[in-house]
């Protein structure tokens, strides 16, 4: 019985090692695919750069053939040098991976032979195989660079060369191993994605950036932002759908745009914020993220369709147009929908009025923010604060609330008599003309 138990144990260990070897081999194959993509990017961009350089210089050869030929050779050699220098470490990494694949294959064959071999020698083979498998680092995988980290060659050229003096020809054209800006981060937002990018070329002085996006199933990119900021919230994003983004920059005093960054994929899993439809007094956009106070005499609080705000997120109201202000106007968050109120200046709610007054559970705070105007953004940030064991604040949960508007903010603790996983947002305006976007 003891011998049978030992044999079963050895068999189990061998099978686990075989599965580990299979997993190891799959990871290696995935890294080989990554190497292939990196190599293809280098070669394709190098080929494209050569084509651009050759075509550009070919147009000028009739007038300045000798000078252009010398410069062309110099640039092509630079492309070749960058390509060879960039691919060399990839080739070395591939050799390492292929060696690992060979080792995994040998280990798999030995393991399968031990498992299915002669019964009389099975224990000895299983024990030998298991010991061998333990000495091989099946979880040690070589690092394969991402496409952003490997060169993507391009050429920057000036079409007005014929008007430039002879001594400037030798400075004409450069070869860039990668674009001067790259996408840096995607942050999920309800119905949107916050895209951040950064400059990766220390010598490049950007004047403007240009961000484009498309659904992964689409064939063409479209502009979504042009400006000097290094981040932008792209709205009207469908949840759980992949989108591709790319960015480029324009150098200080230049007219042409730089090469595009390596396209990257982003998505959001957060459903978009929506206002509740059907409330008399408010007209909604097709996506229900913009509410307009219309001319109806009906007055009340417009709530969100669902409690879609969660602690740790940032809720933003952007005032698109303004109407006549009233001290009972409100923008804010609440624990639950309560009909019959004309404002969020009530219990179980925090809000800001259009005059900048801040209310907590219906009571006005001493601190006040600037009055909201057309184009103003009001943001709410909340985080859960643990209640101490000896707390006498009279509640069961406490939220630290930060309300920001026009570069000023107020911070306070909001004590509630119930735990809130999510909150509703809402607004109320006494007079028509107010239009507010929520995201």
C-alpha positions in Angstrom: 0.0 0.0 0.0 2.8 2.4 0.8 4.5 1.7 -2.5 1.2 2.4 -4.3 0.7 5.7 -2.5 4.2 6.7 -3.3 3.7 5.9 -6.9 0.4 7.9 -7.0 2.2 10.8 -5.4 5.0 10.7 -7.9 2.5 10.4 -10.8 0.7 13.5 -9.5 3.9 15.5 -9.1 4.9 14.5 -12.7 1.6 15.5 -14.1 1.8 18.9 -12.3 5.3 19.4 -13.7 4.1 18.5 -17.2 1.3 21.1 -16.9 3.8 23.7 -15.6 6.1 22.9 -18.6 3.1 23.4 -21.0 2.3 26.7 -19.3 5.9 27.7 -19.5 6.0 26.9 -23.2 2.8 28.9 -23.9 4.3 31.9 -22.2 7.5 31.6 -24.2 5.4 31.3 -27.4 3.6 34.5 -26.4 6.9 36.3 -25.9 8.1 35.1 -29.3 5.0 36.7 -30.8 5.9 39.9 -29.0 9.4 39.7 -30.4 8.0 39.1 -33.9 5.7 42.2 -33.5 8.6 44.3 -32.3 10.9 43.2 -35.1 8.1 43.8 -37.7 7.6 47.3 -36.3 11.3 48.1 -36.6 11.5 46.6 -40.1 8.3 48.1 -41.4 9.1 51.5 -40.1 12.6 51.3 -41.4 11.2 50.2 -44.8 8.7 53.1 -44.8 11.4 55.5 -43.7 13.6 54.4 -46.5 10.8 54.8 -49.0 10.0 58.3 -47.7 13.7 59.3 -47.8 14.3 57.8 -51.3 11.2 59.5 -52.8 11.9 62.8 -51.2 15.5 62.9 -52.3 14.7 61.5 -55.8 12.6 64.7 -56.5 15.6 66.9 -55.8 18.3 64.9 -57.6 17.8 66.7 -60.9 19.2 69.9 -59.5 21.5 68.8 -56.7 22.2 65.2 -57.6 25.7 64.9 -56.1 24.9 66.6 -52.8 21.6 64.8 -52.3 23.2 61.4 -53.1 25.8 62.0 -50.3 23.2 63.0 -47.8 20.8 60.1 -48.8 23.6 57.6 -48.2 24.4 59.1 -44.8 20.7 58.9 -43.7 20.2 55.4 -45.1 23.3 54.3 -43.2 21.8 55.8 -40.0 18.6 53.9 -40.6 20.6 50.7 -41.1 22.6 51.3 -38.0 19.5 52.0 -35.8 17.8 48.9 -37.3 20.8 46.6 -36.7 21.4 48.0 -33.2 17.7 47.7 -32.3 17.3 44.1 -33.6 20.4 42.7 -32.1 19.1 42.5 -28.6 15.8 41.0 -30.0 17.8 38.3 -31.7 19.7 37.5 -28.5 16.4 37.3 -26.6 14.9 35.0 -29.3 17.9 32.6 -28.9 17.2 32.5 -25.2 13.5 31.8 -25.7 14.2 29.2 -28.3 16.6 27.5 -25.9 13.9 27.6 -23.3 11.4 26.1 -25.8 13.9 23.3 -26.5 14.4 22.6 -22.8 10.6 22.6 -22.3 10.1 20.1 -25.2 12.8 17.8 -23.8 11.2 18.0 -20.4 7.8 17.2 -21.8 9.0 14.2 -23.7 10.8 12.8 -20.6 7.8 13.4 -18.5 5.4 11.7 -20.9 7.8 8.8 -21.2 8.0 8.5 -17.5 4.2 8.5 -17.1 3.5 6.1 -19.9 6.6 3.9 -19.6 7.3 0.4 -18.3 5.6 -0.2 -14.9 8.7 -1.9 -13.5 10.8 1.2 -14.1 8.1 3.8 -13.7 8.8 4.9 -10.1 12.5 5.3 -10.9 11.7 7.3 -14.0 9.1 9.4 -12.3 11.4 10.2 -9.4 14.2 11.1 -11.8 11.9 13.3 -14.0 10.4 15.1 -11.0 13.8 15.9 -9.6 14.9 17.2 -13.0 11.7 19.3 -13.3 12.3 20.8 -9.9 15.8 22.0 -10.9 14.5 23.8 -14.1 13.1 27.2 -13.4 9.8 26.8 -15.3 8.6 30.2 -14.0 11.7 32.1 -15.3 10.7 34.0 -18.4 12.9 36.5 -20.4 11.6 40.1 -20.6 10.3 41.0 -24.1 10.1 44.8 -24.8 6.7 46.3 -25.6 6.2 48.0 -29.0 6.4 51.4 -27.2 9.9 50.6 -25.9 11.4 49.6 -29.3 12.3 52.0 -32.0 9.8 53.1 -34.7 11.8 54.8 -37.3 10.7 57.8 -39.3 12.1 60.6 -41.3 11.4 64.3 -41.0 11.9 66.2 -44.2 11.3 69.7 -45.6 9.7 70.0 -49.0 11.1 73.5 -49.6 14.7 72.3 -49.9 15.2 73.9 -53.4 14.9 77.4 -51.7 17.5 76.6 -49.1 21.2 77.6 -49.6 23.8 75.0 -50.6 25.4 74.8 -47.1 22.1 73.9 -45.5 21.7 70.8 -47.5 24.0 68.8 -45.3 21.7 69.5 -42.3 18.5 68.6 -44.2 16.5 65.7 -42.9 16.7 63.6 -39.7 15.9 60.1 -38.7 13.9 59.6 -35.6 14.1 56.2 -33.9 10.7 56.8 -32.2 8.0 59.6 -32.1 8.7 62.5 -29.7 5.5 61.8 -27.7 3.8 58.5 -26.5 0.6 57.6 -24.8 1.2 57.1 -21.1 -2.0 56.1 -19.3 -5.7 55.3 -19.7 -8.0 56.0 -16.7 -11.5 54.6 -16.8 -14.3 57.1 -16.4 -18.1 56.6 -16.5 -18.8 56.6 -20.3 -15.4 57.9 -21.0 -11.6 57.5 -20.9 -9.0 59.9 -19.5 -6.1 59.7 -21.8 -2.6 60.9 -20.7 0.5 61.3 -22.9 4.0 62.5 -22.3 7.1 63.7 -24.2 9.8 61.1 -24.6 12.3 63.2 -26.6 14.2 65.5 -24.2 15.3 67.7 -27.2 11.8 68.1 -28.6 9.9 71.3 -27.5 6.2 70.8 -28.1 3.8 73.6 -29.0 0.6 71.6 -29.5 -0.6 68.0 -29.2 -3.1 66.2 -31.4 -5.0 63.2 -30.1 -7.0 60.8 -32.3 -9.1 57.8 -31.6 -11.3 55.2 -33.3 -13.2 52.1 -32.4 -10.9 49.1 -32.9 -13.4 47.9 -35.6 -13.2 51.2 -37.5 -10.7 51.9 -40.3 -10.1 55.6 -39.8 -8.9 57.7 -36.8 -10.6 61.0 -36.0 -9.4 64.1 -34.1 -10.7 64.4 -30.6 -8.4 67.0 -29.1 -5.8 69.6 -30.3 -4.2 71.8 -27.7 -1.3 72.2 -25.3 -2.6 70.0 -22.4 -1.1 66.5 -21.9 -4.4 64.8 -20.9 -8.0 64.8 -22.2 -11.2 63.0 -21.2 -12.7 61.4 -24.3 -16.5 61.2 -23.7 -19.2 59.2 -25.5 -17.3 56.0 -25.1 -19.3 52.8 -25.2 -18.6 50.5 -22.2 -16.6 47.3 -22.7 -15.6 48.3 -26.3 -12.0 48.6 -27.3 -10.8 51.9 -28.7 -7.5 52.7 -30.3 -5.7 56.0 -29.5 -2.6 57.8 -31.0 -1.0 61.1 -30.4 1.4 63.4 -32.2 2.9 66.8 -31.5 3.9 70.0 -33.3 7.3 71.5 -32.4 7.6 75.1 -31.2 7.5 77.3 -34.3 6.8 74.4 -36.7 3.9 73.8 -39.0 4.2 70.1 -39.6 3.1 67.4 -37.1 5.5 64.8 -35.7 5.1 61.1 -36.4 2.3 59.4 -34.7 2.9 57.5 -31.4 2.4 53.7 -31.4 -1.4 53.2 -31.3 -2.6 51.8 -28.0 -5.9 50.3 -26.9 -8.1 51.5 -24.1 -11.6 50.8 -22.8 -13.9 51.6 -19.9 -16.1 49.2 -18.0 -18.0 52.0 -16.2 -21.4 52.7 -17.5 -22.0 56.4 -18.4 -23.8 58.8 -16.0 -27.3 59.5 -17.2 -30.1 61.8 -16.0 -33.6 60.4 -15.4 -35.8 61.0 -18.4 -39.4 62.2 -18.2 -39.2 64.8 -15.5 -41.2 67.9 -16.6 -39.0 70.9 -16.4 -35.8 69.4 -17.9 -34.9 68.4 -21.5 -32.2 65.8 -22.0 -29.6 65.1 -24.8 -29.8 61.9 -26.8 -27.2 60.3 -24.5 -28.9 61.7 -21.4 -25.7 63.2 -20.0 -26.8 66.8 -20.6 -29.8 68.3 -18.9 -31.4 71.7 -19.9 -33.8 73.5 -17.6 -36.6 74.4 -19.9 -39.4 77.0 -19.7 -41.8 74.7 -17.8 -43.1 76.1 -14.6 -42.7 72.7 -12.9 -39.8 72.8 -10.4 -38.1 69.9 -8.7 -34.9 67.9 -8.4 -33.6 66.0 -11.5 -31.8 62.8 -10.3 -29.6 60.4 -12.0 -31.1 57.3 -13.6 -29.3 55.1 -11.1 -26.8 55.4 -8.2 -23.8 55.3 -10.5 -21.3 57.3 -8.4 -18.9 55.2 -6.3 -16.5 56.5 -3.7 -13.0 56.9 -5.1 -14.3 58.3 -8.4 -14.5 62.0 -9.5 -17.9 63.3 -10.5 -17.8 66.3 -12.8 -20.6 68.8 -13.6 -19.8 71.2 -16.4 -22.0 74.3 -16.8 -22.6 74.7 -20.6 -25.0 77.7 -20.3 -26.4 79.7 -17.4 -29.8 81.2 -16.5 -31.0 83.4 -13.7 -29.4 82.2 -10.4 -31.4 81.4 -7.3 -30.3 80.5 -3.8 -32.2 77.2 -4.0 -30.3 76.0 -7.1 -28.2 72.9 -6.4 -25.7 70.5 -7.9 -24.6 67.5 -5.8 -24.9 63.9 -4.5 -27.5 62.2 -2.3 -28.1 58.9 -0.7 -31.5 58.3 -2.2 -34.1 59.9 -4.5 -36.7 61.9 -2.6 -39.5 63.4 -4.6 -41.3 66.5 -3.4 -38.2 68.6 -2.8 -37.3 71.5 -5.0 -33.5 71.4 -4.1 -30.8 69.1 -2.9 -30.4 71.4 0.1 -31.9 68.7 2.3 -31.0 65.8 4.6 -28.8 63.0 3.2 -27.4 65.2 0.5 -24.4 67.4 -0.2 -24.5 70.1 -2.8 -23.3 73.5 -4.0 -25.6 76.3 -5.0 -25.1 78.4 -8.1 -23.9 81.2 -5.8 -21.2 79.0 -4.5 -22.7 78.2 -1.1 -22.1 74.6 0.1 -24.8 72.6 1.9 -24.4 69.4 4.0 -27.6 67.6 5.1 -29.5 70.9 4.4 -27.2 73.1 6.5 -25.1 75.8 4.9 -21.3 75.6 5.6 -19.2 78.6 6.5 -16.8 78.0 3.7 -18.1 79.1 0.3 -16.9 78.5 -3.3 -17.0 81.0 -6.2 -20.3 81.3 -8.0 -20.6 79.1 -11.0 -20.5 80.7 -14.5 -20.8 79.5 -18.1 -17.9 77.0 -18.6 -17.4 76.3 -14.9 -16.7 72.8 -13.8 -17.7 71.5 -10.3 -16.2 68.2 -9.2 -17.1 66.0 -6.3 -14.6 63.5 -4.8 -15.4 61.2 -1.9 -13.5 58.6 0.1 -14.6 56.4 3.0 -13.1 57.4 6.4 -13.2 54.7 9.1 -15.1 55.6 12.2 -13.1 55.1 15.4 -14.3 52.6 18.0 -15.0 55.5 20.5 -16.6 57.8 17.9 -19.5 59.9 19.1 -20.4 61.4 15.8 -23.7 59.5 15.8 -23.4 57.8 12.4 -22.5 54.4 10.9 -20.3 55.7 8.1 -18.3 58.7 7.2 -17.3 60.1 3.9 -14.6 62.7 3.3 -15.9 65.0 0.6 -13.9 67.4 -1.6 -15.9 69.8 -3.7 -13.8 71.9 -6.2 -14.9 74.8 -8.4 -12.9 77.5 -10.2 -9.5 76.5 -8.7 -10.9 76.5 -5.1 -12.1 73.6 -3.0 -13.7 72.7 0.3 -13.1 69.5 2.3 -15.3 68.2 5.0 -16.5 64.9 6.5 -20.1 63.7 5.8 -21.5 61.4 8.5 -24.3 59.2 7.5 -26.6 56.8 9.5 -26.3 54.1 6.8 -23.5 52.5 4.7 -23.6 53.7 1.1 -22.0 51.7 -1.6 -23.1 54.1 -4.3 -24.8 57.5 -4.6 -27.3 59.4 -6.8 -26.4 62.7 -8.3 -28.8 65.5 -9.0 -29.4 69.1 -9.9 -32.2 71.7 -9.5 -32.6 75.1 -11.1 -35.5 77.5 -10.4 -35.2 79.4 -13.7 -34.7 78.2 -17.3 -31.5 78.4 -19.4 -29.2 76.3 -17.2 -27.6 73.5 -19.1 -25.3 71.0 -17.3 -23.1 68.1 -18.6 -22.3 65.3 -16.1 -19.4 62.9 -16.5 
